[in-house]
Short mmCIF file of C-alpha atoms in Angstrom, two decimals:
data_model
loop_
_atom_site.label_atom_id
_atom_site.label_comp_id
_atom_site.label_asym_id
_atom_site.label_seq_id
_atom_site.Cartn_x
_atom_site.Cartn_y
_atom_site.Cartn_z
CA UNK A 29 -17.42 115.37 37.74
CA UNK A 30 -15.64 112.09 38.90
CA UNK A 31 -17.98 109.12 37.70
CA UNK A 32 -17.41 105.51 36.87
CA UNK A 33 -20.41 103.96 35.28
CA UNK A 34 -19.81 100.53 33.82
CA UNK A 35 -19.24 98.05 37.15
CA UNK A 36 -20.22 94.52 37.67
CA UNK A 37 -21.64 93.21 41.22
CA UNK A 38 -22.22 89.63 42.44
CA UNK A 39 -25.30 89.53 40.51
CA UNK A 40 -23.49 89.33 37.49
CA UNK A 41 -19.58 88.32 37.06
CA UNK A 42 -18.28 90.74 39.87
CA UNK A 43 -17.08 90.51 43.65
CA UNK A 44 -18.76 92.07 46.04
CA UNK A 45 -22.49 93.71 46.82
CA UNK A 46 -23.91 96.59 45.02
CA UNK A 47 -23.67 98.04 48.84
CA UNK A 48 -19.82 97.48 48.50
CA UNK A 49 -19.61 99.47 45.35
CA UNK A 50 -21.65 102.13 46.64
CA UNK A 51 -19.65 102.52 50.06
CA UNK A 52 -16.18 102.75 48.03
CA UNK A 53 -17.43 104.81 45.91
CA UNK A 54 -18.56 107.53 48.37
CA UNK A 55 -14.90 107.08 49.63
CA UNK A 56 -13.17 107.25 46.43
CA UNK A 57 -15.08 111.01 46.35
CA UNK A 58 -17.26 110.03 43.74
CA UNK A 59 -20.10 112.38 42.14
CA UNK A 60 -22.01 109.37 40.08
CA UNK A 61 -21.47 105.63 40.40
CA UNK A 62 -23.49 103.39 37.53
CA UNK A 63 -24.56 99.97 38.47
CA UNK A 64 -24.51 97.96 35.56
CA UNK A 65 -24.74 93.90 35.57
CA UNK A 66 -24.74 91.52 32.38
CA UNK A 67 -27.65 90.95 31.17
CA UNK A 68 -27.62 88.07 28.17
CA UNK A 69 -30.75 87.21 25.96
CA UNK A 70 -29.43 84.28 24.04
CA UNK A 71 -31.25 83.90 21.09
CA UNK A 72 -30.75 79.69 21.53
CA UNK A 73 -31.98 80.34 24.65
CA UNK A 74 -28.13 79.24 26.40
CA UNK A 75 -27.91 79.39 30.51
CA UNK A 76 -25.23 82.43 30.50
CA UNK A 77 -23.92 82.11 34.52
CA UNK A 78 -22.26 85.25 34.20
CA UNK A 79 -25.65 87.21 33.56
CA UNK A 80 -28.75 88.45 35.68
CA UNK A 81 -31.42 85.75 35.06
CA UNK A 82 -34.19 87.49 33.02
CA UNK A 83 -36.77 86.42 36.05
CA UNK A 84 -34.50 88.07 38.72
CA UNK A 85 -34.22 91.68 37.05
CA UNK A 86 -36.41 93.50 39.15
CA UNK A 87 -34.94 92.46 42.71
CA UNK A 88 -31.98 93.61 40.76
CA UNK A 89 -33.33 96.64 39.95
CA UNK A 90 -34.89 96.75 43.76
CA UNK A 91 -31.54 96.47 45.57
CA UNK A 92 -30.01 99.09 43.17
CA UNK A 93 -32.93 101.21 44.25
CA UNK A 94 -32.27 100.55 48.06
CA UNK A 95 -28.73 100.80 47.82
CA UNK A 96 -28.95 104.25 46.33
CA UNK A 97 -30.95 105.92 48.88
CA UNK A 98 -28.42 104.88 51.22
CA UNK A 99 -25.63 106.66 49.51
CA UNK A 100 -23.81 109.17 51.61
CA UNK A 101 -22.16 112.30 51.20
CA UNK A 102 -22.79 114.00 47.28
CA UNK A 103 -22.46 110.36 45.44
CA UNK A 104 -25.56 109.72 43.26
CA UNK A 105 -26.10 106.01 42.14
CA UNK A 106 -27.54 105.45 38.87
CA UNK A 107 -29.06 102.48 37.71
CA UNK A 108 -27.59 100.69 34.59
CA UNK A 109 -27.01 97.32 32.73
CA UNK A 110 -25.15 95.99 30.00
CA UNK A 111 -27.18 94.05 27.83
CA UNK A 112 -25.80 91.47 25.18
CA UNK A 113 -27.48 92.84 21.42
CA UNK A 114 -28.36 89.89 19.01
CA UNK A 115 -30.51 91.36 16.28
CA UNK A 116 -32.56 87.68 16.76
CA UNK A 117 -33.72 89.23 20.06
CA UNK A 118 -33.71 93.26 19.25
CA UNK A 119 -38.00 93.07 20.18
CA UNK A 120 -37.18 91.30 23.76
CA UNK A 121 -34.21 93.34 24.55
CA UNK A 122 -36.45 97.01 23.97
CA UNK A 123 -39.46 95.20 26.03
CA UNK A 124 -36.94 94.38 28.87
CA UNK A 125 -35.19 98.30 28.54
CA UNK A 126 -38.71 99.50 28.57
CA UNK A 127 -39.77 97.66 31.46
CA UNK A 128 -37.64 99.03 33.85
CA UNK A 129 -36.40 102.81 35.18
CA UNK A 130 -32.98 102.14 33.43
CA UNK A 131 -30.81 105.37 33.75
CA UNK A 132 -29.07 103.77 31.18
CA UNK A 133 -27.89 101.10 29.01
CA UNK A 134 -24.66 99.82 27.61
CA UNK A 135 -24.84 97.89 24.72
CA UNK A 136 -22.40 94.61 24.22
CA UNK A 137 -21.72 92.05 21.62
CA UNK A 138 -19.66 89.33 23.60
CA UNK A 139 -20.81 86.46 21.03
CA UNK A 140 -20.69 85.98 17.25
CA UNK A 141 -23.40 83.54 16.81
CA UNK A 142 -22.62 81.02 19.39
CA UNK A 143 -19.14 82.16 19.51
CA UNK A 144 -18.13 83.33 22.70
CA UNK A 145 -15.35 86.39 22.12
CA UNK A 146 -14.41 87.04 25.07
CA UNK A 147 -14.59 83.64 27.35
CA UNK A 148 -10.91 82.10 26.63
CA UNK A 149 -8.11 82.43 24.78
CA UNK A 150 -8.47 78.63 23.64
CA UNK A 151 -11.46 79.00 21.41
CA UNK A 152 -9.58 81.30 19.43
CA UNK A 153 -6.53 79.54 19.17
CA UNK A 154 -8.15 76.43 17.82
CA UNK A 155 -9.52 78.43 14.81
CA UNK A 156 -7.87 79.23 11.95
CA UNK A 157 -6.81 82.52 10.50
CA UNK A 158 -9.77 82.63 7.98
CA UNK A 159 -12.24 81.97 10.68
CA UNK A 160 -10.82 84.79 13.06
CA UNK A 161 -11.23 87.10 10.33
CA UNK A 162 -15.23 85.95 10.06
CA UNK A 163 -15.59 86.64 13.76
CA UNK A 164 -14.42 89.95 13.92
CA UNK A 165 -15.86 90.74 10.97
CA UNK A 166 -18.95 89.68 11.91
CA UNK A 167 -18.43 91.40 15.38
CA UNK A 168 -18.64 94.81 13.78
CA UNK A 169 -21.54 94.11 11.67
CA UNK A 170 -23.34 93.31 15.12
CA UNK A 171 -22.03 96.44 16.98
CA UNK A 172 -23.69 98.16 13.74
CA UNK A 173 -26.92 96.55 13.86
CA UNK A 174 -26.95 97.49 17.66
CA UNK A 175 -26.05 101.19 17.07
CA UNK A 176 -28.82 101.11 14.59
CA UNK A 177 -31.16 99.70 16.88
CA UNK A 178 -31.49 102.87 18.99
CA UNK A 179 -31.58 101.19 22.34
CA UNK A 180 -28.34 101.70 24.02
CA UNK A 181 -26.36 104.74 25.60
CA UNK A 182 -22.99 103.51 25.56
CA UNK A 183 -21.50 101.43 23.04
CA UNK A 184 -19.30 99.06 25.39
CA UNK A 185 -15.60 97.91 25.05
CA UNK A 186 -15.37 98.61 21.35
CA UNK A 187 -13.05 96.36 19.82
CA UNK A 188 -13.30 93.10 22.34
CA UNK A 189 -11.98 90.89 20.06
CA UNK A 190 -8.66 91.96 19.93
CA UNK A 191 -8.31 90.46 24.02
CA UNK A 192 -6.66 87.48 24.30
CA UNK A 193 -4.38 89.40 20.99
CA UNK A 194 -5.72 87.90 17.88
CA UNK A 195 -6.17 90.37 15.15
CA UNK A 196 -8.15 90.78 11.34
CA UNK A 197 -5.35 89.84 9.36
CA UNK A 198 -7.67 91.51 6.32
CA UNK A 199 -9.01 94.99 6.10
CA UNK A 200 -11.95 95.74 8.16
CA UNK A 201 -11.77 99.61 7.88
CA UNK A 202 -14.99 99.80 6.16
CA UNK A 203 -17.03 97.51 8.94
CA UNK A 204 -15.43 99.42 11.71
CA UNK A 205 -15.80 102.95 9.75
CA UNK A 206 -19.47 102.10 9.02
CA UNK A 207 -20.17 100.70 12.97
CA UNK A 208 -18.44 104.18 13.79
CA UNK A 209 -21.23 106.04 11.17
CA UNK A 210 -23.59 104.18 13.06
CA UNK A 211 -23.21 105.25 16.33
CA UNK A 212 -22.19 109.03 15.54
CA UNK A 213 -26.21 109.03 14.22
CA UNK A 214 -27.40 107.18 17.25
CA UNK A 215 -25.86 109.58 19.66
CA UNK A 216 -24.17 106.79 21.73
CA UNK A 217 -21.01 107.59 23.90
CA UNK A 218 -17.96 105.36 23.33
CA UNK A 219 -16.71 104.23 26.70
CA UNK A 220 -12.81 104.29 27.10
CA UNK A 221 -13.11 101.10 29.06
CA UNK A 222 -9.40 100.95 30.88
CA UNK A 223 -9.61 96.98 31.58
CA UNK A 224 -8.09 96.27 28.23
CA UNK A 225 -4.94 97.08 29.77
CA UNK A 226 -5.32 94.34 32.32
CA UNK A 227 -5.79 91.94 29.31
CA UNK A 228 -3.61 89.68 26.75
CA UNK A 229 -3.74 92.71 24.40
CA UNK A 230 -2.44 95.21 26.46
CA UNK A 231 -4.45 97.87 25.35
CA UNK A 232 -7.64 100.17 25.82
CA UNK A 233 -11.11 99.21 24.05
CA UNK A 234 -10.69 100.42 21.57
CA UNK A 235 -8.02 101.14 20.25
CA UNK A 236 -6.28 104.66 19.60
CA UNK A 237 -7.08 104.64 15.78
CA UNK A 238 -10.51 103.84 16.74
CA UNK A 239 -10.59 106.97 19.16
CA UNK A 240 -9.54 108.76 16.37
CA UNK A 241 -12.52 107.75 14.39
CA UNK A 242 -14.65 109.14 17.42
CA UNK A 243 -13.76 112.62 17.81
CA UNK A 244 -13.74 113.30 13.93
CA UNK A 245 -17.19 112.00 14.19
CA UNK A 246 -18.00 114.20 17.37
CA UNK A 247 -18.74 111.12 19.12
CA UNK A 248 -18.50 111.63 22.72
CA UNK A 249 -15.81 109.22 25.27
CA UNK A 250 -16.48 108.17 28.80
CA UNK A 251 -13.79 106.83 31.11
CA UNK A 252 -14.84 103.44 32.70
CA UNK A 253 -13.14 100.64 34.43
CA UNK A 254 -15.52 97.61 33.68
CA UNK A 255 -14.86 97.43 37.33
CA UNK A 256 -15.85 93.46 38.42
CA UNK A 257 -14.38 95.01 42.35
CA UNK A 258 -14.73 98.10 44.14
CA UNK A 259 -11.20 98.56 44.12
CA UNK A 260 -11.17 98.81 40.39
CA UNK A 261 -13.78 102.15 40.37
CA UNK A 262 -11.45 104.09 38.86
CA UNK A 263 -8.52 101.89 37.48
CA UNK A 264 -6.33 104.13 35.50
CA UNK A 265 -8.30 106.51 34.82
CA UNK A 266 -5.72 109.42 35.05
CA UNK A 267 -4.02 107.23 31.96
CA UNK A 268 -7.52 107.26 30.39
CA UNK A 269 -7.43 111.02 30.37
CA UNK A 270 -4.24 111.85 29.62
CA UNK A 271 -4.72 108.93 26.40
CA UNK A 272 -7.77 111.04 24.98
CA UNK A 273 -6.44 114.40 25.82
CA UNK A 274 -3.44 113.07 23.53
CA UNK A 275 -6.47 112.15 20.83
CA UNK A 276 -8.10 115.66 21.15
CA UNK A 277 -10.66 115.79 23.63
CA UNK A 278 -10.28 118.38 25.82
CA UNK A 279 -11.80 118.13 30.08
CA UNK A 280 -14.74 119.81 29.28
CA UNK A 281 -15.93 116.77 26.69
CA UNK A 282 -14.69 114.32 29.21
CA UNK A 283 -17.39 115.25 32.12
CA UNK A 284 -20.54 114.16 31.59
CA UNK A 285 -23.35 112.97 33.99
CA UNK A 286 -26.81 110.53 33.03
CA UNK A 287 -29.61 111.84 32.95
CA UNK A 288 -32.87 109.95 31.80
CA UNK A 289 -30.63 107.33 29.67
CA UNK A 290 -28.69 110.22 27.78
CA UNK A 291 -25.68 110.99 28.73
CA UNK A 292 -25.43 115.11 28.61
CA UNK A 293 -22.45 117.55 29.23
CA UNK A 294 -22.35 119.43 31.85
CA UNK A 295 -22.68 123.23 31.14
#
């Protein structure tokens, strides 16, 4: 089962039209391709350029629609998003899921407060040591609360604030082993998003330790590319594989396929 779930189109912070992603993918071979665009509630109510505009989800959701009857050969195209959790907004974020035929949803923090994690390495460098540590703290506490919150399928890019390479320089073992806790008892999936490695840090989200923490948990891992391209649908994923096969999981864990916003193993 060759999938790639977590992709980003011009609607959102990506190049090219869902109809691109959907063409390479039926080239690359491709069983399941996930369309999955930003979607950011701010709870100040902040203009977020890089997200679908609230008022423009269902042409969104319309094109998706089009573009997967158009699919050729065995691909299926499922219809995703990646939604930004703020526990301020928890009630608008389930009306929005609810609204629409999601196949599924990843859930995000990219923000503490109105602290944007991942925009540029400059807002971190201008902060302290003491504040770093109150962001990432703070980061798993939200990745928690969003586990908690039962909404999501696929906890995204654990561990995003290690990016541009700043790191707790305290122990956060117990956020990160409760956020884990958390999303063993939702039933999530942790993605094994492979853009990390095209990032300051240099590494996977999350991190090997973290991995660690999944499959001791029985938390299942997806491969994704976070894919803002066509040509990044499968981004080292062989490395991917070979990284959790190192972990523990064996290729059986590793193929899954959506169905109805739960991700379920193939038999």
């Amino acid at each position: 089962m060759r999938t790639s779930y977590h992709t980003h189109s011009r609607w959102s912070d990506g190049e090219g039209e869902i109809a691109d992603f959907v063409l390479w993918a039926s080239k690359l071979g491709l069983d399941e391709l996930g369309i999955s665009d930003h979607c950011v509630i701010h709870p100040n109510n902040s203009l977020i350029t890089w997200s679908i505009p609230p008022n423009m989800l269902e042409v969104y959701v319309e094109e998706v629609q089009t573009a997967a009857k158009k699919a050729t050969g065995n691909l299926t195209v499922r219809l995703g998003i990646e939604m930004d959790y703020f526990p301020e907004t928890e009630d608008v974020i389930r009306n929005v899921l609810a609204k629409y035929p999601f196949d599924y949803a990843i859930g995000s923090v990219h923000f503490f407060g109105d602290f944007p994690i991942d925009e540029a390495a400059e807002k971190w460098d201008t902060l302290n040591q003491e504040q770093r540590n109150e962001i990432i703290r703070g980061y798993w506490k939200s990745v928690r609360k969003m586990a908690e919150s039962g909404l999501f399928d696929i906890a995204g890019h654990l561990d995003l604030t290690k990016k541009f390479g700043h790191h707790a320089s305290v122990d956060l073992s117990k956020e990160i082993s409760a956020t884990l806790d958390a999303i063993a008892d939702s039933e999530m999936v942790v993605e094994l998003n492979t853009s990390g490695w095209h990032r300051p840090c240099k590494e996977q989200y999350p991190s090997l330790s973290i991995l660690k923490g999944c499959i001791n948990r029985g938390i299942s891992v997806v491969v994704t590319a976070d894919a803002h391209s066509p040509f990044e649908l499968v981004r080292d994923f062989d490395k991917a594989h070979a990284l959790l096969r190192e972990v523990g999981y064996t290729k059986k864990d590793l193929e899954f396929r959506i169905i109805r916003r739960n991700f379920c193993k193939l038999k």
